PDB file of C-alpha atoms in Angstrom:
ATOM      1  CA  MET I 283       0.000   0.000   0.000  1.00 41.00           C
ATOM      2  CA  ASN I 284       1.122   3.523  -0.650  1.00 42.00           C
ATOM      3  CA  LEU I 285       0.546   6.568   1.545  1.00 43.00           C
ATOM      4  CA  ASN I 286      -2.880   7.174  -0.032  1.00 46.00           C
ATOM      5  CA  GLY I 287      -4.105   3.715   0.995  1.00 43.00           C
ATOM      6  CA  GLU I 288      -3.926   2.403  -2.578  1.00 48.00           C
ATOM      7  CA  ARG I 289      -2.131  -0.755  -3.582  1.00 47.00           C
ATOM      8  CA  ASP I 290       1.072  -0.110  -5.507  1.00 49.00           C
ATOM      9  CA  PRO I 291       1.335  -1.321  -9.127  1.00 46.00           C
ATOM     10  CA  GLU I 292       3.633  -4.237  -8.257  1.00 49.00           C
ATOM     11  CA  SER I 293       1.145  -5.729  -5.781  1.00 45.00           C
ATOM     12  CA  ARG I 294      -1.672  -5.293  -8.306  1.00 44.00           C
ATOM     13  CA  MET I 295       0.387  -7.223 -10.873  1.00 45.00           C
ATOM     14  CA  GLU I 296       0.857 -10.105  -8.443  1.00 49.00           C
ATOM     15  CA  ALA I 297      -2.693 -10.201  -7.143  1.00 49.00           C
ATOM     16  CA  ARG I 298      -4.732 -10.754 -10.295  1.00 78.00           C
ATOM     17  CA  SER I 299      -4.820 -11.721 -13.911  1.00 94.00           C
ATOM     18  CA  ILE I 300      -3.414  -9.020 -16.172  1.00 94.00           C
ATOM     19  CA  ILE I 301      -4.902  -8.136 -19.540  1.00 94.00           C
ATOM     20  CA  VAL I 302      -2.663  -6.222 -21.947  1.00 91.00           C
ATOM     21  CA  PHE I 303      -4.615  -4.503 -24.730  1.00 90.00           C
ATOM     22  CA  ASP I 304      -4.061  -1.983 -27.522  1.00 86.00           C
ATOM     23  CA  GLY I 305      -4.971   1.345 -25.926  1.00 83.00           C
ATOM     24  CA  TYR I 306      -5.499   3.075 -29.287  1.00 80.00           C
ATOM     25  CA  CYS I 307      -7.901   0.482 -30.694  1.00 85.00           C
ATOM     26  CA  ASN I 308     -11.629   1.256 -30.356  1.00 88.00           C
ATOM     27  CA  LEU I 309     -12.523  -2.453 -30.430  1.00 89.00           C
ATOM     28  CA  CYS I 310      -9.968  -3.177 -27.718  1.00 88.00           C
ATOM     29  CA  SER I 311     -11.193  -0.295 -25.551  1.00 87.00           C
ATOM     30  CA  TRP I 312     -14.782  -1.498 -26.006  1.00 90.00           C
ATOM     31  CA  SER I 313     -13.605  -4.980 -24.933  1.00 92.00           C
ATOM     32  CA  VAL I 314     -12.026  -3.552 -21.778  1.00 92.00           C
ATOM     33  CA  ASN I 315     -15.321  -1.832 -20.921  1.00 90.00           C
ATOM     34  CA  PHE I 316     -17.183  -5.096 -21.607  1.00 94.00           C
ATOM     35  CA  ILE I 317     -14.891  -7.021 -19.242  1.00 95.00           C
ATOM     36  CA  LEU I 318     -14.986  -4.333 -16.528  1.00 93.00           C
ATOM     37  CA  LYS I 319     -18.791  -4.520 -16.400  1.00 93.00           C
ATOM     38  CA  ARG I 320     -18.802  -8.321 -16.101  1.00 94.00           C
ATOM     39  CA  ASP I 321     -15.761  -8.949 -13.890  1.00 94.00           C
ATOM     40  CA  LYS I 322     -17.815  -9.572 -10.744  1.00 89.00           C
ATOM     41  CA  LYS I 323     -14.905 -11.187  -8.882  1.00 89.00           C
ATOM     42  CA  ALA I 324     -12.526  -8.297  -9.635  1.00 90.00           C
ATOM     43  CA  ARG I 325     -10.090 -10.777 -11.137  1.00 93.00           C
ATOM     44  CA  PHE I 326      -8.585  -8.593 -13.857  1.00 95.00           C
ATOM     45  CA  VAL I 327      -6.282  -5.614 -13.992  1.00 95.00           C
ATOM     46  CA  PHE I 328      -5.510  -3.910 -17.284  1.00 93.00           C
ATOM     47  CA  THR I 329      -2.659  -2.176 -18.987  1.00 89.00           C
ATOM     48  CA  SER I 330      -2.183  -1.022 -22.538  1.00 86.00           C
ATOM     49  CA  ASN I 331       0.603  -2.413 -24.665  1.00 84.00           C
ATOM     50  CA  GLN I 332       1.808   1.197 -24.995  1.00 83.00           C
ATOM     51  CA  SER I 333       2.349   1.513 -21.215  1.00 85.00           C
ATOM     52  CA  GLU I 334       5.580   0.680 -19.402  1.00 85.00           C
ATOM     53  CA  ALA I 335       3.921  -2.300 -17.701  1.00 86.00           C
ATOM     54  CA  GLY I 336       2.555  -3.542 -21.035  1.00 84.00           C
ATOM     55  CA  LYS I 337       5.922  -3.232 -22.776  1.00 84.00           C
ATOM     56  CA  ARG I 338       7.594  -5.045 -19.883  1.00 85.00           C
ATOM     57  CA  LEU I 339       5.076  -7.928 -20.040  1.00 83.00           C
ATOM     58  CA  PHE I 340       5.474  -8.283 -23.819  1.00 80.00           C
ATOM     59  CA  SER I 341       9.238  -8.392 -23.339  1.00 82.00           C
ATOM     60  CA  GLN I 342       9.145 -10.835 -20.385  1.00 81.00           C
ATOM     61  CA  HIS I 343       7.042 -13.278 -22.413  1.00 78.00           C
ATOM     62  CA  ASN I 344       8.961 -12.819 -25.675  1.00 78.00           C
ATOM     63  CA  ILE I 345       5.924 -11.559 -27.568  1.00 75.00           C
ATOM     64  CA  SER I 346       6.740  -9.199 -30.398  1.00 72.00           C
ATOM     65  CA  THR I 347       3.278  -8.701 -31.902  1.00 66.00           C
ATOM     66  CA  PRO I 348       1.557  -5.784 -30.183  1.00 64.00           C
ATOM     67  CA  GLU I 349      -1.647  -6.496 -32.111  1.00 66.00           C
ATOM     68  CA  SER I 350      -2.197  -9.441 -29.801  1.00 74.00           C
ATOM     69  CA  VAL I 351      -4.117  -9.301 -26.564  1.00 86.00           C
ATOM     70  CA  LEU I 352      -2.212 -10.845 -23.664  1.00 88.00           C
ATOM     71  CA  LEU I 353      -3.526 -12.512 -20.562  1.00 93.00           C
ATOM     72  CA  VAL I 354      -0.959 -13.148 -17.841  1.00 92.00           C
ATOM     73  CA  GLU I 355      -2.037 -15.485 -15.062  1.00 92.00           C
ATOM     74  CA  GLU I 356       0.222 -17.070 -12.464  1.00 85.00           C
ATOM     75  CA  ASP I 357       3.361 -16.632 -14.611  1.00 79.00           C
ATOM     76  CA  LYS I 358       1.622 -18.118 -17.664  1.00 89.00           C
ATOM     77  CA  CYS I 359       0.995 -15.985 -20.703  1.00 88.00           C
ATOM     78  CA  TYR I 360      -1.798 -16.488 -23.224  1.00 91.00           C
ATOM     79  CA  SER I 361      -2.196 -14.541 -26.439  1.00 87.00           C
ATOM     80  CA  ASN I 362      -4.670 -14.180 -29.293  1.00 90.00           C
ATOM     81  CA  THR I 363      -7.702 -16.468 -29.041  1.00 93.00           C
ATOM     82  CA  SER I 364      -6.288 -18.406 -26.106  1.00 93.00           C
ATOM     83  CA  ALA I 365      -6.337 -15.152 -24.129  1.00 93.00           C
ATOM     84  CA  VAL I 366      -9.778 -14.090 -25.393  1.00 95.00           C
ATOM     85  CA  PHE I 367     -11.524 -17.354 -24.537  1.00 95.00           C
ATOM     86  CA  ARG I 368      -9.812 -17.688 -21.153  1.00 95.00           C
ATOM     87  CA  ILE I 369     -10.882 -14.153 -20.264  1.00 96.00           C
ATOM     88  CA  LEU I 370     -14.473 -14.914 -21.279  1.00 95.00           C
ATOM     89  CA  GLY I 371     -14.286 -18.146 -19.302  1.00 94.00           C
ATOM     90  CA  HIS I 372     -13.617 -16.184 -16.113  1.00 94.00           C
ATOM     91  CA  LEU I 373     -16.681 -13.958 -16.632  1.00 95.00           C
ATOM     92  CA  GLY I 374     -19.165 -16.696 -15.755  1.00 91.00           C
ATOM     93  CA  PHE I 375     -22.317 -17.772 -17.549  1.00 93.00           C
ATOM     94  CA  PRO I 376     -23.088 -17.316 -20.446  1.00 94.00           C
ATOM     95  CA  TRP I 377     -19.618 -16.076 -21.456  1.00 93.00           C
ATOM     96  CA  ASN I 378     -17.832 -19.149 -20.127  1.00 92.00           C
ATOM     97  CA  ILE I 379     -19.555 -21.274 -22.773  1.00 94.00           C
ATOM     98  CA  SER I 380     -17.000 -19.839 -25.197  1.00 93.00           C
ATOM     99  CA  LEU I 381     -14.349 -22.098 -23.601  1.00 93.00           C
ATOM    100  CA  VAL I 382     -15.574 -24.808 -25.973  1.00 94.00           C
ATOM    101  CA  PHE I 383     -13.789 -22.904 -28.769  1.00 93.00           C
ATOM    102  CA  LEU I 384     -10.462 -23.850 -27.168  1.00 93.00           C
ATOM    103  CA  LEU I 385     -11.100 -27.307 -28.686  1.00 95.00           C
ATOM    104  CA  ILE I 386     -10.549 -25.808 -32.154  1.00 94.00           C
ATOM    105  CA  PRO I 387      -6.883 -26.019 -33.182  1.00 95.00           C
ATOM    106  CA  PRO I 388      -5.054 -22.795 -32.270  1.00 93.00           C
ATOM    107  CA  ALA I 389      -3.775 -22.288 -35.825  1.00 94.00           C
ATOM    108  CA  LEU I 390      -7.341 -22.057 -37.127  1.00 94.00           C
ATOM    109  CA  ARG I 391      -8.618 -19.907 -34.233  1.00 94.00           C
ATOM    110  CA  ASP I 392      -5.661 -17.544 -34.479  1.00 92.00           C
ATOM    111  CA  PHE I 393      -5.981 -17.229 -38.252  1.00 94.00           C
ATOM    112  CA  VAL I 394      -9.442 -15.694 -37.689  1.00 92.00           C
ATOM    113  CA  TYR I 395      -8.078 -13.560 -34.830  1.00 91.00           C
ATOM    114  CA  ARG I 396      -5.236 -12.200 -36.977  1.00 90.00           C
ATOM    115  CA  PHE I 397      -7.642 -11.504 -39.862  1.00 92.00           C
ATOM    116  CA  ILE I 398      -9.799  -9.339 -37.579  1.00 91.00           C
ATOM    117  CA  SER I 399      -6.799  -7.804 -35.803  1.00 88.00           C
ATOM    118  CA  ALA I 400      -5.247  -6.658 -39.076  1.00 87.00           C
ATOM    119  CA  ARG I 401      -8.458  -4.786 -39.935  1.00 89.00           C
ATOM    120  CA  ARG I 402      -9.549  -3.541 -36.499  1.00 89.00           C
ATOM    121  CA  TYR I 403      -8.559   0.098 -37.054  1.00 84.00           C
ATOM    122  CA  ARG I 404     -10.283   0.180 -40.428  1.00 90.00           C
ATOM    123  CA  TRP I 405     -13.496  -1.422 -39.124  1.00 92.00           C
ATOM    124  CA  TRP I 406     -13.799   0.084 -35.615  1.00 89.00           C
ATOM    125  CA  GLY I 407     -11.474   3.060 -35.782  1.00 85.00           C
ATOM    126  CA  ARG I 408      -8.450   4.234 -33.872  1.00 82.00           C
ATOM    127  CA  ARG I 409      -8.332   6.589 -30.934  1.00 74.00           C
ATOM    128  CA  SER I 410      -5.992   9.562 -31.124  1.00 72.00           C
ATOM    129  CA  THR I 411      -4.937   8.926 -27.514  1.00 68.00           C
ATOM    130  CA  CYS I 412      -4.569   5.782 -25.465  1.00 70.00           C
ATOM    131  CA  ARG I 413      -7.566   4.732 -23.327  1.00 70.00           C
ATOM    132  CA  VAL I 414      -7.179   6.243 -19.883  1.00 71.00           C
ATOM    133  CA  ALA I 415      -8.779   4.846 -16.758  1.00 75.00           C
ATOM    134  CA  THR I 416     -11.486   6.915 -15.124  1.00 75.00           C
ATOM    135  CA  LYS I 417     -11.064   7.915 -11.483  1.00 78.00           C
ATOM    136  CA  GLU I 418     -13.319   5.001 -10.478  1.00 78.00           C
ATOM    137  CA  GLU I 419     -11.261   2.533 -12.542  1.00 81.00           C
ATOM    138  CA  MET I 420      -7.781   3.525 -11.326  1.00 80.00           C
ATOM    139  CA  GLU I 421      -7.430   0.462  -9.086  1.00 85.00           C
ATOM    140  CA  LYS I 422      -8.013  -1.755 -12.141  1.00 88.00           C
ATOM    141  CA  PHE I 423      -5.243  -0.258 -14.318  1.00 86.00           C
ATOM    142  CA  LEU I 424      -1.488  -0.539 -14.182  1.00 87.00           C
ATOM    143  CA  PRO I 425       0.640   2.456 -15.163  1.00 77.00           C
TER     144      PRO I 425
END
């Protein structure tokens, strides 16, 4: 805890599952809002891949494709569709039904993911600034 009674970023990284997202992507920002509304167990913390924490996580897990979403849980890192479906699985019913898609071979799932990812700015737009946490969300975001 810091002097303001808030947990410091390092303890937040250890305490929960971390989602690294593209802070400029409208689809990604919408996804963060979607997860925040449904994360009843306060499992997730977020950081953009443009942030220092995001860059450090990409580097630690040897991931060089910033168009991927990352989910870091207990020193394991998931990307692309593996991350998406695991995140949905933690949100409870009906979202956890999507875990069945993990039975599809990753090469096929990730082909679809990469197809959408390559077009996300064109289809959903790009923000001129990175998504910033609101005052109420600060505890859920890493710097």
